[in-house]
Short mmCIF file of C-alpha atoms in Angstrom, two decimals:
data_model
loop_
_atom_site.label_atom_id
_atom_site.label_comp_id
_atom_site.label_asym_id
_atom_site.label_seq_id
_atom_site.Cartn_x
_atom_site.Cartn_y
_atom_site.Cartn_z
CA MET A 253 -106.22 171.75 11.68
CA LEU A 254 -102.80 170.05 11.18
CA ARG A 255 -99.44 171.32 12.46
CA ASN A 256 -97.95 174.39 10.57
CA GLY A 257 -101.51 175.95 10.39
CA LEU A 258 -102.80 173.71 7.55
CA THR A 259 -106.37 172.27 7.36
CA ARG A 260 -106.21 168.79 6.01
CA ARG A 261 -108.00 169.99 2.85
CA GLU A 262 -105.27 172.45 2.41
CA LEU A 263 -102.76 169.92 2.69
CA ILE A 264 -104.29 167.66 0.08
CA THR A 265 -104.57 170.49 -2.25
CA LEU A 266 -101.03 171.55 -2.08
CA THR A 267 -99.83 168.06 -2.27
CA ALA A 268 -101.79 167.24 -5.36
CA LYS A 269 -100.98 170.63 -7.15
CA TYR A 270 -97.16 170.69 -6.33
CA GLY A 271 -96.39 167.02 -5.73
CA VAL A 272 -94.83 167.97 -2.42
CA ALA A 273 -94.65 165.24 0.25
CA GLY A 274 -95.61 165.97 3.88
CA SER A 275 -97.04 168.72 5.88
CA LEU A 276 -93.61 170.59 6.19
CA GLY A 277 -93.26 171.16 2.34
CA ALA A 278 -97.03 172.03 2.07
CA ALA A 279 -96.82 174.42 4.99
CA ALA A 280 -93.76 176.30 3.35
CA ILE A 281 -95.62 176.64 0.00
CA TRP A 282 -98.89 177.57 1.89
CA ARG A 283 -96.72 180.45 3.69
CA GLY A 284 -95.54 181.45 0.14
CA GLN A 285 -99.02 181.79 -0.90
CA GLN A 286 -99.88 184.06 1.82
CA TRP A 287 -97.18 186.47 0.49
CA LEU A 288 -98.73 186.22 -3.10
CA ARG A 289 -101.94 187.39 -1.55
CA SER A 290 -100.66 190.17 0.78
CA ARG A 291 -100.19 193.69 0.08
CA ASP A 292 -96.99 193.64 2.23
CA PRO A 293 -93.74 193.39 0.64
CA VAL A 294 -91.44 190.21 1.14
CA PRO A 295 -88.43 191.47 2.95
CA VAL A 296 -86.11 189.35 1.08
CA LEU A 297 -86.97 187.40 -2.12
CA VAL A 298 -84.51 184.67 -3.21
CA ILE A 299 -85.02 183.81 -6.74
CA GLY A 300 -83.60 180.16 -7.49
CA SER A 301 -83.63 177.19 -5.24
CA GLY A 302 -80.33 175.39 -6.05
CA ALA A 303 -77.08 175.56 -4.17
CA ALA A 304 -76.72 179.42 -4.10
CA GLY A 305 -80.48 179.83 -3.07
CA ILE A 306 -80.28 177.18 -0.24
CA ALA A 307 -77.18 178.99 1.16
CA SER A 308 -78.61 182.38 0.91
CA CYS A 309 -81.79 181.45 2.74
CA LEU A 310 -79.78 179.66 5.35
CA ALA A 311 -77.69 182.64 6.01
CA LEU A 312 -80.53 185.12 6.09
CA LEU A 313 -82.64 182.96 8.38
CA GLU A 314 -79.56 182.77 10.58
CA GLN A 315 -79.69 186.70 10.63
CA GLY A 316 -83.47 186.41 11.82
CA LEU A 317 -85.04 187.57 8.55
CA PRO A 318 -88.09 186.19 6.90
CA VAL A 319 -87.24 184.79 3.40
CA ALA A 320 -89.40 183.65 0.48
CA MET A 321 -87.90 181.63 -2.25
CA MET A 322 -89.28 181.76 -5.85
CA GLU A 323 -88.61 178.78 -8.00
CA ALA A 324 -89.73 178.42 -11.57
CA GLY A 325 -90.10 174.61 -11.28
CA LEU A 326 -91.85 172.20 -9.11
CA HIS A 327 -90.10 169.51 -6.74
CA ASP A 328 -89.79 166.94 -9.49
CA ALA A 329 -89.36 166.43 -13.26
CA SER A 330 -93.04 167.15 -14.15
CA GLY A 331 -93.50 170.04 -16.31
CA ASN A 332 -89.65 170.53 -16.49
CA ASP A 333 -89.71 171.92 -20.07
CA ALA A 334 -86.74 174.42 -19.29
CA ASN A 335 -84.53 172.82 -22.11
CA SER A 336 -87.03 173.32 -24.50
CA GLU A 337 -87.38 177.13 -24.05
CA ALA A 338 -86.03 179.19 -26.91
CA TYR A 339 -82.62 180.71 -27.15
CA GLN A 340 -80.16 181.39 -29.91
CA SER A 341 -76.64 180.49 -30.33
CA SER A 342 -74.39 182.62 -32.71
CA GLY A 343 -70.85 181.84 -31.49
CA THR A 344 -68.17 179.96 -33.12
CA THR A 345 -69.03 177.00 -30.71
CA ALA A 346 -72.75 175.79 -30.35
CA PHE A 347 -73.50 176.58 -26.85
CA PRO A 348 -75.43 173.85 -25.18
CA TRP A 349 -77.51 175.59 -22.46
CA HIS A 350 -78.70 172.94 -19.95
CA ARG A 351 -81.38 174.19 -17.54
CA THR A 352 -82.92 172.54 -14.53
CA ARG A 353 -86.44 173.59 -13.65
CA ARG A 354 -87.21 172.10 -10.13
CA VAL A 355 -86.91 172.72 -6.65
CA GLY A 356 -83.28 172.04 -5.72
CA GLY A 357 -81.87 173.18 -9.06
CA LYS A 358 -78.93 171.41 -10.38
CA LEU A 359 -78.47 169.83 -6.86
CA THR A 360 -81.01 167.28 -8.24
CA GLU A 361 -78.12 166.34 -10.94
CA TRP A 362 -74.61 167.12 -9.70
CA LEU A 363 -72.09 164.64 -8.68
CA ALA A 364 -71.18 166.27 -5.50
CA HIS A 365 -67.36 167.23 -5.76
CA CYS A 366 -66.74 170.12 -3.70
CA PRO A 367 -62.92 171.20 -3.97
CA ARG A 368 -62.14 174.92 -2.62
CA PHE A 369 -60.63 177.44 -5.08
CA SER A 370 -57.10 178.58 -4.00
CA ALA A 371 -55.46 181.74 -3.25
CA ALA A 372 -53.90 181.60 -6.56
CA ASP A 373 -57.19 181.38 -8.25
CA PHE A 374 -58.60 184.53 -6.42
CA ASP A 375 -55.28 186.57 -6.86
CA GLY A 376 -55.11 185.89 -10.63
CA GLN A 377 -51.88 184.13 -10.58
CA LYS A 378 -53.08 181.34 -13.08
CA LEU A 379 -55.27 183.12 -15.36
CA LYS A 380 -53.08 186.50 -15.60
CA GLY A 381 -55.15 189.66 -15.29
CA PHE A 382 -58.19 188.13 -13.90
CA ARG A 383 -57.94 189.01 -10.19
CA TRP A 384 -60.94 188.70 -7.72
CA PRO A 385 -61.83 191.67 -5.42
CA ILE A 386 -61.75 189.21 -2.47
CA ARG A 387 -58.79 186.98 -0.95
CA TYR A 388 -58.86 183.48 -0.24
CA GLU A 389 -58.73 184.33 3.65
CA GLU A 390 -61.89 186.34 3.23
CA ILE A 391 -63.81 183.48 2.02
CA ALA A 392 -62.13 180.51 3.81
CA PRO A 393 -64.63 180.70 6.82
CA TYR A 394 -67.62 180.61 4.49
CA TYR A 395 -66.03 177.56 2.63
CA THR A 396 -66.24 175.84 6.25
CA ARG A 397 -69.78 176.57 6.56
CA ALA A 398 -70.66 175.26 3.22
CA GLU A 399 -68.68 171.89 3.93
CA ARG A 400 -70.33 171.33 7.10
CA ILE A 401 -73.92 171.82 5.68
CA LEU A 402 -72.91 169.62 2.67
CA GLY A 403 -71.08 167.02 4.73
CA VAL A 404 -67.81 167.18 2.52
CA VAL A 405 -65.50 164.46 3.49
CA GLY A 406 -61.96 163.79 2.01
CA GLU A 407 -58.33 163.93 2.98
CA ALA A 408 -55.85 166.60 3.70
CA SER A 409 -53.28 166.94 0.71
CA GLY A 410 -51.15 169.97 2.13
CA GLU A 411 -51.37 171.15 -1.53
CA PRO A 412 -51.72 174.89 -1.65
CA ASP A 413 -53.70 174.97 -4.91
CA LEU A 414 -55.90 172.31 -3.43
CA PRO A 415 -56.74 173.97 -0.11
CA ASP A 416 -57.75 171.56 2.59
CA GLY A 417 -61.02 171.76 4.52
CA GLU A 418 -62.23 170.47 7.93
CA TYR A 419 -63.32 166.90 6.91
CA PRO A 420 -64.89 164.44 9.25
CA GLY A 421 -63.27 161.65 7.63
CA ALA A 422 -62.43 159.98 4.13
CA PHE A 423 -63.10 156.96 2.34
CA ARG A 424 -60.69 154.10 2.46
CA ARG A 425 -58.37 154.07 -0.63
CA ARG A 426 -59.02 151.12 -2.99
CA ALA A 427 -56.12 148.80 -4.20
CA TYR A 428 -56.34 150.58 -7.76
CA GLU A 429 -56.14 153.90 -6.26
CA GLU A 430 -53.08 152.87 -4.13
CA GLY A 431 -51.52 151.59 -7.34
CA PHE A 432 -52.32 154.35 -9.54
CA GLY A 433 -51.42 156.94 -6.91
CA GLN A 434 -47.97 155.87 -6.52
CA SER A 435 -47.22 155.99 -10.27
CA LEU A 436 -48.69 159.32 -10.37
CA ALA A 437 -46.54 160.40 -7.36
CA ASP A 438 -43.45 159.30 -9.06
CA ARG A 439 -44.24 161.75 -11.87
CA GLY A 440 -45.03 164.62 -9.40
CA LEU A 441 -48.73 164.42 -9.77
CA LEU A 442 -51.19 164.44 -6.69
CA LEU A 443 -53.94 161.81 -6.32
CA THR A 444 -56.15 162.56 -3.42
CA GLN A 445 -59.71 161.42 -2.28
CA GLY A 446 -62.16 163.53 -3.83
CA ARG A 447 -63.73 165.99 -1.57
CA TYR A 448 -67.58 164.64 -1.87
CA ALA A 449 -70.56 165.97 -0.30
CA VAL A 450 -71.97 162.79 1.28
CA TYR A 451 -74.56 164.71 3.52
CA PRO A 452 -74.84 164.41 7.18
CA ASP A 453 -78.03 162.35 7.13
CA ALA A 454 -76.57 159.98 4.62
CA MET A 455 -73.64 159.27 6.78
CA LYS A 456 -75.74 157.92 9.84
CA GLY A 457 -75.20 154.54 10.26
CA SER A 458 -72.26 154.46 7.78
CA ARG A 459 -68.85 153.05 8.44
CA LEU A 460 -66.94 155.75 6.81
CA GLY A 461 -63.69 154.46 5.37
CA THR A 462 -65.37 150.92 5.16
CA THR A 463 -68.46 151.02 3.48
CA ALA A 464 -69.35 153.39 0.72
CA LEU A 465 -72.42 155.71 0.62
CA THR A 466 -74.63 155.23 -2.41
CA ARG A 467 -76.16 158.07 -4.20
CA GLU A 468 -79.54 156.60 -3.52
CA ALA A 469 -78.91 157.06 0.21
CA ALA A 470 -78.75 160.74 -0.18
CA LEU A 471 -81.75 160.91 -2.33
CA GLU A 472 -84.25 160.41 0.35
CA SER A 473 -85.98 163.61 1.28
CA GLU A 474 -89.56 165.17 2.17
CA LEU A 475 -89.13 167.29 -1.38
CA GLY A 476 -87.48 164.18 -3.10
CA PHE A 477 -84.17 165.82 -4.40
CA PHE A 478 -80.41 165.16 -4.16
CA ARG A 479 -79.72 167.72 -1.35
CA PRO A 480 -77.02 168.74 0.80
CA GLY A 481 -77.54 167.19 4.10
CA SER A 482 -81.24 167.79 5.07
CA THR A 483 -81.37 171.58 4.23
CA PHE A 484 -84.83 171.69 3.00
CA SER A 485 -86.24 169.00 5.17
CA ASP A 486 -84.52 169.78 8.64
CA LEU A 487 -83.30 173.36 8.18
CA LEU A 488 -85.46 175.20 5.80
CA LEU A 489 -88.83 173.86 5.87
CA PRO A 490 -89.48 173.86 9.55
CA ASN A 491 -88.50 177.41 9.94
CA SER A 492 -91.84 179.58 9.96
CA ALA A 493 -89.90 182.52 8.47
CA PHE A 494 -89.10 180.45 5.29
CA SER A 495 -91.61 180.46 2.53
CA LEU A 496 -91.46 178.48 -1.02
CA ILE A 497 -93.08 179.75 -4.02
CA PRO A 498 -92.73 177.00 -6.85
CA GLY A 499 -94.26 177.28 -10.29
CA ALA A 500 -93.19 180.83 -10.44
CA GLN A 501 -90.81 182.05 -13.11
CA ALA A 502 -89.42 185.58 -12.45
CA LEU A 503 -89.35 187.72 -15.67
CA ARG A 504 -88.64 191.24 -14.35
CA ILE A 505 -87.52 193.18 -11.45
CA GLU A 506 -89.38 196.46 -10.91
CA ILE A 507 -87.25 199.48 -9.56
CA ASP A 508 -88.68 202.39 -7.79
CA SER A 509 -87.28 205.23 -9.76
CA ALA A 510 -87.16 207.81 -6.99
CA SER A 511 -85.39 205.49 -4.38
CA ASN A 512 -83.70 203.09 -6.78
CA ARG A 513 -84.86 200.20 -4.63
CA PRO A 514 -86.59 197.15 -5.93
CA GLU A 515 -90.29 197.34 -5.49
CA ALA A 516 -91.65 194.16 -7.17
CA VAL A 517 -90.87 191.03 -9.20
CA THR A 518 -93.09 190.30 -12.22
CA TYR A 519 -93.34 186.67 -12.54
CA LEU A 520 -94.88 183.93 -14.94
CA ASP A 521 -97.33 181.64 -12.98
CA ARG A 522 -96.53 178.53 -14.90
CA ALA A 523 -99.85 176.97 -13.78
CA THR A 524 -102.20 179.62 -15.30
CA GLY A 525 -99.72 181.29 -17.90
CA ARG A 526 -100.45 184.58 -16.53
CA GLN A 527 -98.04 187.26 -15.38
CA GLU A 528 -98.40 188.27 -11.69
CA SER A 529 -96.51 190.60 -9.46
CA LEU A 530 -95.15 190.21 -5.96
CA ARG A 531 -93.81 193.34 -3.89
CA VAL A 532 -90.33 193.07 -2.40
CA GLU A 533 -87.82 195.13 -0.40
CA SER A 534 -84.69 193.30 -1.42
CA ILE A 535 -83.54 190.53 -3.85
CA VAL A 536 -81.10 187.73 -4.05
CA LEU A 537 -80.54 186.42 -7.55
CA ALA A 538 -79.67 182.68 -7.42
CA ALA A 539 -81.40 181.45 -10.51
CA GLY A 540 -77.95 180.31 -12.05
CA CYS A 541 -75.71 182.40 -13.88
CA LEU A 542 -77.55 182.66 -17.15
CA GLU A 543 -81.05 182.97 -15.99
CA SER A 544 -79.98 185.67 -13.48
CA THR A 545 -78.29 187.53 -16.06
CA LYS A 546 -81.51 187.24 -18.62
CA LEU A 547 -83.68 188.57 -15.65
CA LEU A 548 -81.25 191.51 -15.25
CA LEU A 549 -81.11 192.39 -18.98
CA HIS A 550 -84.79 192.26 -19.39
CA SER A 551 -85.35 194.49 -16.18
CA ALA A 552 -84.09 197.49 -18.16
CA THR A 553 -85.37 201.01 -16.86
CA GLN A 554 -85.39 204.47 -18.30
CA GLY A 555 -82.39 205.28 -16.23
CA GLN A 556 -80.81 202.00 -16.99
CA PRO A 557 -81.69 201.17 -20.62
CA ALA A 558 -79.19 198.48 -21.12
CA GLY A 559 -80.20 196.43 -18.28
CA LEU A 560 -80.53 196.56 -14.54
CA GLY A 561 -77.09 197.00 -13.05
CA ASN A 562 -75.44 197.34 -16.60
CA GLY A 563 -74.04 200.90 -16.49
CA SER A 564 -70.62 199.33 -17.25
CA GLY A 565 -71.91 197.34 -20.32
CA MET A 566 -70.46 194.23 -18.80
CA LEU A 567 -73.60 192.51 -17.81
CA GLY A 568 -73.85 189.21 -19.90
CA ARG A 569 -70.12 189.34 -20.91
CA TYR A 570 -67.21 186.99 -19.88
CA LEU A 571 -69.26 183.70 -20.03
CA THR A 572 -67.11 180.85 -19.19
CA ASP A 573 -67.62 176.94 -18.70
CA HIS A 574 -65.41 174.21 -18.21
CA PRO A 575 -64.48 172.32 -21.55
CA GLN A 576 -64.38 168.62 -20.57
CA GLY A 577 -62.94 165.23 -21.80
CA GLY A 578 -62.67 161.54 -20.66
CA ILE A 579 -61.11 158.43 -21.31
CA VAL A 580 -62.01 154.97 -20.21
CA VAL A 581 -59.85 152.12 -20.29
CA GLN A 582 -59.77 148.45 -19.25
CA VAL A 583 -56.81 147.61 -16.74
CA ARG A 584 -55.42 144.31 -15.50
CA LYS A 585 -55.60 145.46 -12.00
CA SER A 586 -58.67 143.66 -10.37
CA VAL A 587 -60.94 145.45 -7.74
CA ASP A 588 -61.93 143.25 -5.11
CA VAL A 589 -65.98 142.85 -4.97
CA SER A 590 -65.91 143.71 -1.37
CA GLU A 591 -64.99 147.29 -2.41
CA LEU A 592 -68.46 147.57 -3.98
CA ASP A 593 -71.62 148.91 -2.33
CA ASP A 594 -74.33 146.38 -1.44
CA GLY A 595 -76.28 145.70 -4.64
CA GLY A 596 -72.93 145.75 -6.63
CA ILE A 597 -72.83 149.42 -7.10
CA PRO A 598 -69.30 150.46 -7.70
CA ARG A 599 -68.12 152.53 -4.67
CA ALA A 600 -66.42 154.84 -7.14
CA VAL A 601 -69.82 156.02 -8.55
CA PRO A 602 -70.24 158.96 -7.75
CA PHE A 603 -67.33 159.22 -5.17
CA GLY A 604 -63.81 158.77 -6.58
CA SER A 605 -60.52 160.27 -6.38
CA TYR A 606 -59.18 163.43 -7.64
CA LEU A 607 -56.09 163.91 -9.76
CA HIS A 608 -54.86 167.60 -9.52
CA ALA A 609 -52.49 168.61 -12.25
CA TYR A 610 -51.53 172.13 -11.20
CA THR A 611 -49.49 171.12 -7.99
CA ALA A 612 -46.03 172.66 -7.43
CA ALA A 613 -44.39 169.23 -7.64
CA ALA A 614 -45.95 168.73 -11.24
CA ARG A 615 -44.74 172.08 -12.36
CA ARG A 616 -41.26 171.48 -11.03
CA GLU A 617 -40.90 167.53 -11.75
CA ALA A 618 -43.22 166.91 -14.76
CA PRO A 619 -44.03 170.27 -16.51
CA GLU A 620 -44.99 168.31 -19.71
CA LEU A 621 -47.76 166.88 -17.52
CA SER A 622 -48.94 169.97 -15.59
CA GLY A 623 -51.56 172.20 -16.41
CA MET A 624 -54.72 174.10 -15.32
CA PHE A 625 -56.70 170.92 -15.54
CA GLY A 626 -57.72 168.21 -13.19
CA PHE A 627 -59.27 164.83 -13.34
CA GLN A 628 -61.94 162.86 -11.54
CA VAL A 629 -60.66 159.29 -11.24
CA HIS A 630 -63.17 156.33 -11.08
CA GLY A 631 -62.66 152.59 -10.96
CA TYR A 632 -65.22 150.04 -11.31
CA GLU A 633 -66.17 146.46 -12.66
CA THR A 634 -68.72 145.88 -15.28
CA GLU A 635 -69.33 142.45 -16.98
CA GLY A 636 -66.15 140.81 -15.60
CA LYS A 637 -63.89 143.61 -16.76
CA THR A 638 -62.03 146.22 -14.58
CA LEU A 639 -62.27 149.83 -15.94
CA LEU A 640 -60.49 152.94 -14.91
CA ALA A 641 -61.74 156.27 -16.07
CA LEU A 642 -60.43 159.89 -16.11
CA TYR A 643 -62.85 162.75 -16.57
CA GLY A 644 -61.12 165.97 -16.99
CA MET A 645 -62.07 169.69 -16.60
CA ALA A 646 -59.72 172.48 -17.94
CA ALA A 647 -59.75 176.22 -17.09
CA MET A 648 -61.04 178.66 -19.77
CA GLU A 649 -59.86 182.09 -20.45
CA PRO A 650 -62.76 184.60 -19.70
CA ARG A 651 -63.38 186.91 -22.65
CA PRO A 652 -65.82 189.86 -23.24
CA GLU A 653 -66.86 188.40 -26.60
CA ASN A 654 -68.36 185.49 -24.97
CA ARG A 655 -71.79 186.61 -23.84
CA MET A 656 -75.59 186.69 -23.37
CA ARG A 657 -77.76 189.46 -24.91
CA LEU A 658 -81.27 189.61 -25.69
CA THR A 659 -82.88 189.19 -29.20
CA GLY A 660 -85.84 191.38 -28.30
CA LYS A 661 -88.08 188.56 -29.00
CA LEU A 662 -90.31 187.07 -26.43
CA THR A 663 -91.95 183.47 -26.19
CA GLU A 664 -95.70 183.24 -26.21
CA ASN A 665 -95.60 183.47 -22.23
CA GLY A 666 -93.50 186.77 -22.43
CA VAL A 667 -90.20 185.02 -21.66
CA PRO A 668 -87.28 186.75 -23.27
CA ILE A 669 -85.39 184.96 -25.93
CA PRO A 670 -81.59 185.52 -25.45
CA ASP A 671 -78.46 184.89 -27.81
CA LEU A 672 -75.62 183.16 -26.58
CA ALA A 673 -72.38 183.95 -28.34
CA PHE A 674 -69.51 181.45 -27.18
CA GLY A 675 -66.16 180.12 -28.49
CA PHE A 676 -62.73 179.01 -27.38
CA THR A 677 -59.50 180.76 -28.02
CA ALA A 678 -56.45 178.89 -29.53
CA GLU A 679 -54.93 178.72 -26.00
CA ASP A 680 -58.08 177.09 -24.53
CA GLN A 681 -58.23 174.37 -27.50
CA LEU A 682 -54.27 173.79 -26.51
CA ARG A 683 -54.92 173.39 -23.02
CA HIS A 684 -57.75 171.03 -23.53
CA ALA A 685 -55.62 168.93 -26.08
CA LYS A 686 -52.85 168.77 -23.45
CA MET A 687 -55.36 167.50 -20.80
CA MET A 688 -56.50 164.60 -23.24
CA ARG A 689 -53.08 163.79 -24.01
CA VAL A 690 -52.08 163.68 -20.43
CA ALA A 691 -54.88 161.37 -19.62
CA GLY A 692 -53.95 159.04 -22.21
CA GLU A 693 -50.38 158.89 -21.30
CA LEU A 694 -50.98 158.34 -17.63
CA LEU A 695 -53.55 155.48 -18.25
CA GLN A 696 -51.23 153.79 -20.74
CA GLU A 697 -48.60 153.59 -18.01
CA PHE A 698 -51.11 151.75 -15.64
CA ASP A 699 -51.26 148.20 -16.98
CA THR A 700 -53.91 149.07 -19.80
CA ILE A 701 -55.48 146.51 -21.98
CA ARG A 702 -57.29 148.71 -24.17
CA GLU A 703 -59.18 151.99 -24.65
CA ILE A 704 -62.89 151.50 -24.23
CA ASN A 705 -64.27 154.97 -24.83
CA ARG A 706 -63.06 158.74 -25.27
CA PHE A 707 -64.96 161.98 -25.66
CA SER A 708 -64.63 165.66 -25.54
CA LYS A 709 -67.48 168.14 -24.86
CA PRO A 710 -67.46 172.01 -24.82
CA SER A 711 -69.53 172.25 -21.61
CA SER A 712 -69.61 170.90 -18.06
CA ILE A 713 -72.64 172.95 -17.25
CA HIS A 714 -70.61 175.17 -15.08
CA TYR A 715 -71.65 178.48 -16.46
CA ALA A 716 -70.04 181.64 -14.80
CA GLY A 717 -68.98 185.02 -15.02
CA THR A 718 -71.80 187.10 -16.71
CA CYS A 719 -72.44 189.39 -13.62
CA ARG A 720 -68.90 189.53 -12.58
CA MET A 721 -67.78 191.21 -9.34
CA GLY A 722 -65.19 193.93 -8.97
CA GLU A 723 -64.06 196.98 -7.21
CA ASP A 724 -64.41 199.17 -10.41
CA PRO A 725 -67.99 199.94 -11.30
CA SER A 726 -66.92 200.68 -14.90
CA THR A 727 -65.46 197.34 -15.40
CA SER A 728 -67.76 195.12 -13.26
CA VAL A 729 -71.46 194.51 -12.47
CA CYS A 730 -71.23 193.74 -8.81
CA ASP A 731 -69.15 194.64 -5.73
CA ALA A 732 -67.14 192.31 -3.83
CA PHE A 733 -70.25 190.94 -2.03
CA GLY A 734 -72.45 190.34 -5.17
CA ALA A 735 -74.54 193.59 -4.78
CA LEU A 736 -75.12 195.63 -8.11
CA HIS A 737 -73.06 198.79 -8.22
CA GLU A 738 -76.09 200.76 -9.16
CA ASN A 739 -78.91 198.94 -7.27
CA PRO A 740 -77.21 197.84 -3.84
CA LEU A 741 -80.36 195.96 -2.67
CA VAL A 742 -80.07 193.39 -5.45
CA HIS A 743 -77.52 190.89 -4.83
CA VAL A 744 -76.35 188.23 -7.29
CA ALA A 745 -75.38 185.12 -5.41
CA ASP A 746 -74.68 182.48 -8.12
CA ALA A 747 -71.75 181.89 -10.27
CA GLY A 748 -72.59 184.74 -12.50
CA VAL A 749 -70.26 186.77 -10.12
CA PHE A 750 -67.12 184.63 -10.79
CA VAL A 751 -64.28 186.77 -12.17
CA SER A 752 -62.65 183.61 -13.67
CA LEU A 753 -63.34 179.99 -13.52
CA PRO A 754 -60.32 177.63 -12.60
CA GLU A 755 -60.20 174.01 -13.24
CA LYS A 756 -62.18 173.13 -10.25
CA ASN A 757 -65.75 172.30 -9.63
CA PRO A 758 -67.53 175.56 -8.71
CA THR A 759 -70.67 174.80 -6.32
CA LEU A 760 -68.64 174.87 -3.06
CA THR A 761 -67.21 178.24 -4.17
CA LEU A 762 -70.70 179.75 -5.19
CA MET A 763 -72.22 178.55 -1.85
CA ALA A 764 -69.68 180.07 0.30
CA LEU A 765 -69.86 183.42 -1.80
CA ALA A 766 -73.69 183.35 -1.35
CA TRP A 767 -73.62 182.88 2.27
CA ARG A 768 -71.20 185.88 2.73
CA SER A 769 -73.31 187.94 0.35
CA ALA A 770 -76.33 187.35 2.26
CA GLU A 771 -74.72 188.33 5.61
CA GLN A 772 -73.78 191.52 3.90
CA LEU A 773 -77.31 192.31 2.66
CA ALA A 774 -78.74 191.41 6.19
CA LYS A 775 -76.42 194.28 7.36
CA LYS A 776 -77.88 196.58 4.98
CA ILE A 777 -81.35 196.08 5.76
CA GLY A 778 -80.97 196.02 9.55
CA SER A 779 -81.67 192.20 10.31
CA PRO A 780 -81.99 191.34 14.19
CA GLY A 781 -79.09 189.03 13.79
CA ALA A 782 -76.80 191.15 11.79
CA ALA A 783 -73.62 192.32 13.51
#
């Protein structure tokens, strides 16, 4: 018998089947299999293992609740066929639905930029009419928790639309950042260090401000994915109240008609191709905006024929994303090779600066350059050339016409096939065009030799808004804590609850919301640690 109650044979079997390394990961999966065999319901089932799922589990465990996490994929890319799973796209813009099916979700792919949304983002001052049912002050403490988990570093800017966190340090500015930053400041624009998750474990032994952290330094983990600072290896896996159920794709939530409570989840065992059932008492949906929405739509009941929690008819509507674009130029300013990581990896990859174009100074001093967009700024050397790149994301106006709905068709394994209608308004297109024009103008002013590359894409894989929160059940799907208005023991913890998607990366915000939502769920079900 090994530690965590596993026999050596069980460890070998689980390692071979799921590819998980080490007894901690195998023990978490072993505990998950005990739930699958048990007749007792799981107190809380978290569906999805990305940023929202991790934050939800940490919060629930902190409240003393046993938690099982269900994930459709494994820990690596093997069998990751999510992007071949059928869907239709009927909108004016072909919708590129990118899915990641492995433990860790899109945290295995992200570039780790973690800005906070601002009070103006929540109050609807920027995208008029899209006011969240929560205020910045309510979510600020949860931002701080998420930043500590992720090990977010950065520098204070003092800019209200880019709220400062509590950062343990910041990278030293490089020569090109100083020069480019000064030219921007003269125009009323703010260049600040990006707020990046560098992970507490990756920071050990690093000289923050002198030596950059490479992405590879954060890739070492027991489960092998780009993770927020040891959350799986050090915080989740050793906790005997945490169970992991990989290779199980949730298909349908079963509701007890008498009590209106969730009683089971029907899932596809991806190893056998069979549909199975797991008894539950409460559910946190953290599978990603569109996967969670698809699951709710497919969970229609006699009392809720349009989908679980869809009495308002808003489920699946208001799909948003960040249209993006970028320009790369060659500049005469040189970057000292001492400012590269060991091995010659540019320190700006993935950690660079952030140019925010919606500051008060920009709107006052350079309105022709300001707008609801921002740029990640990267400088690096390649083949003897010094390159400077601006990668921009713009806000998008939420519209009910942008939506997911089910076609009524199923795959051979019983997975529902959705249709995604998506398109941009004329204002969205003008905002994106202005973003690209501003990027070109700013780069031209910085001693540019020539343009190397320019691109535009309709998506940043930041899907949001299809389970929007609100105070009025007739115009929203969830309440201010992410609970379905009609099924309060089913919480949505991913970006589906977003009322709007400002020009900032969403990961930190969805993690903060997930933590807050999980604490509220714990109070409902009477956890030992709930206040």
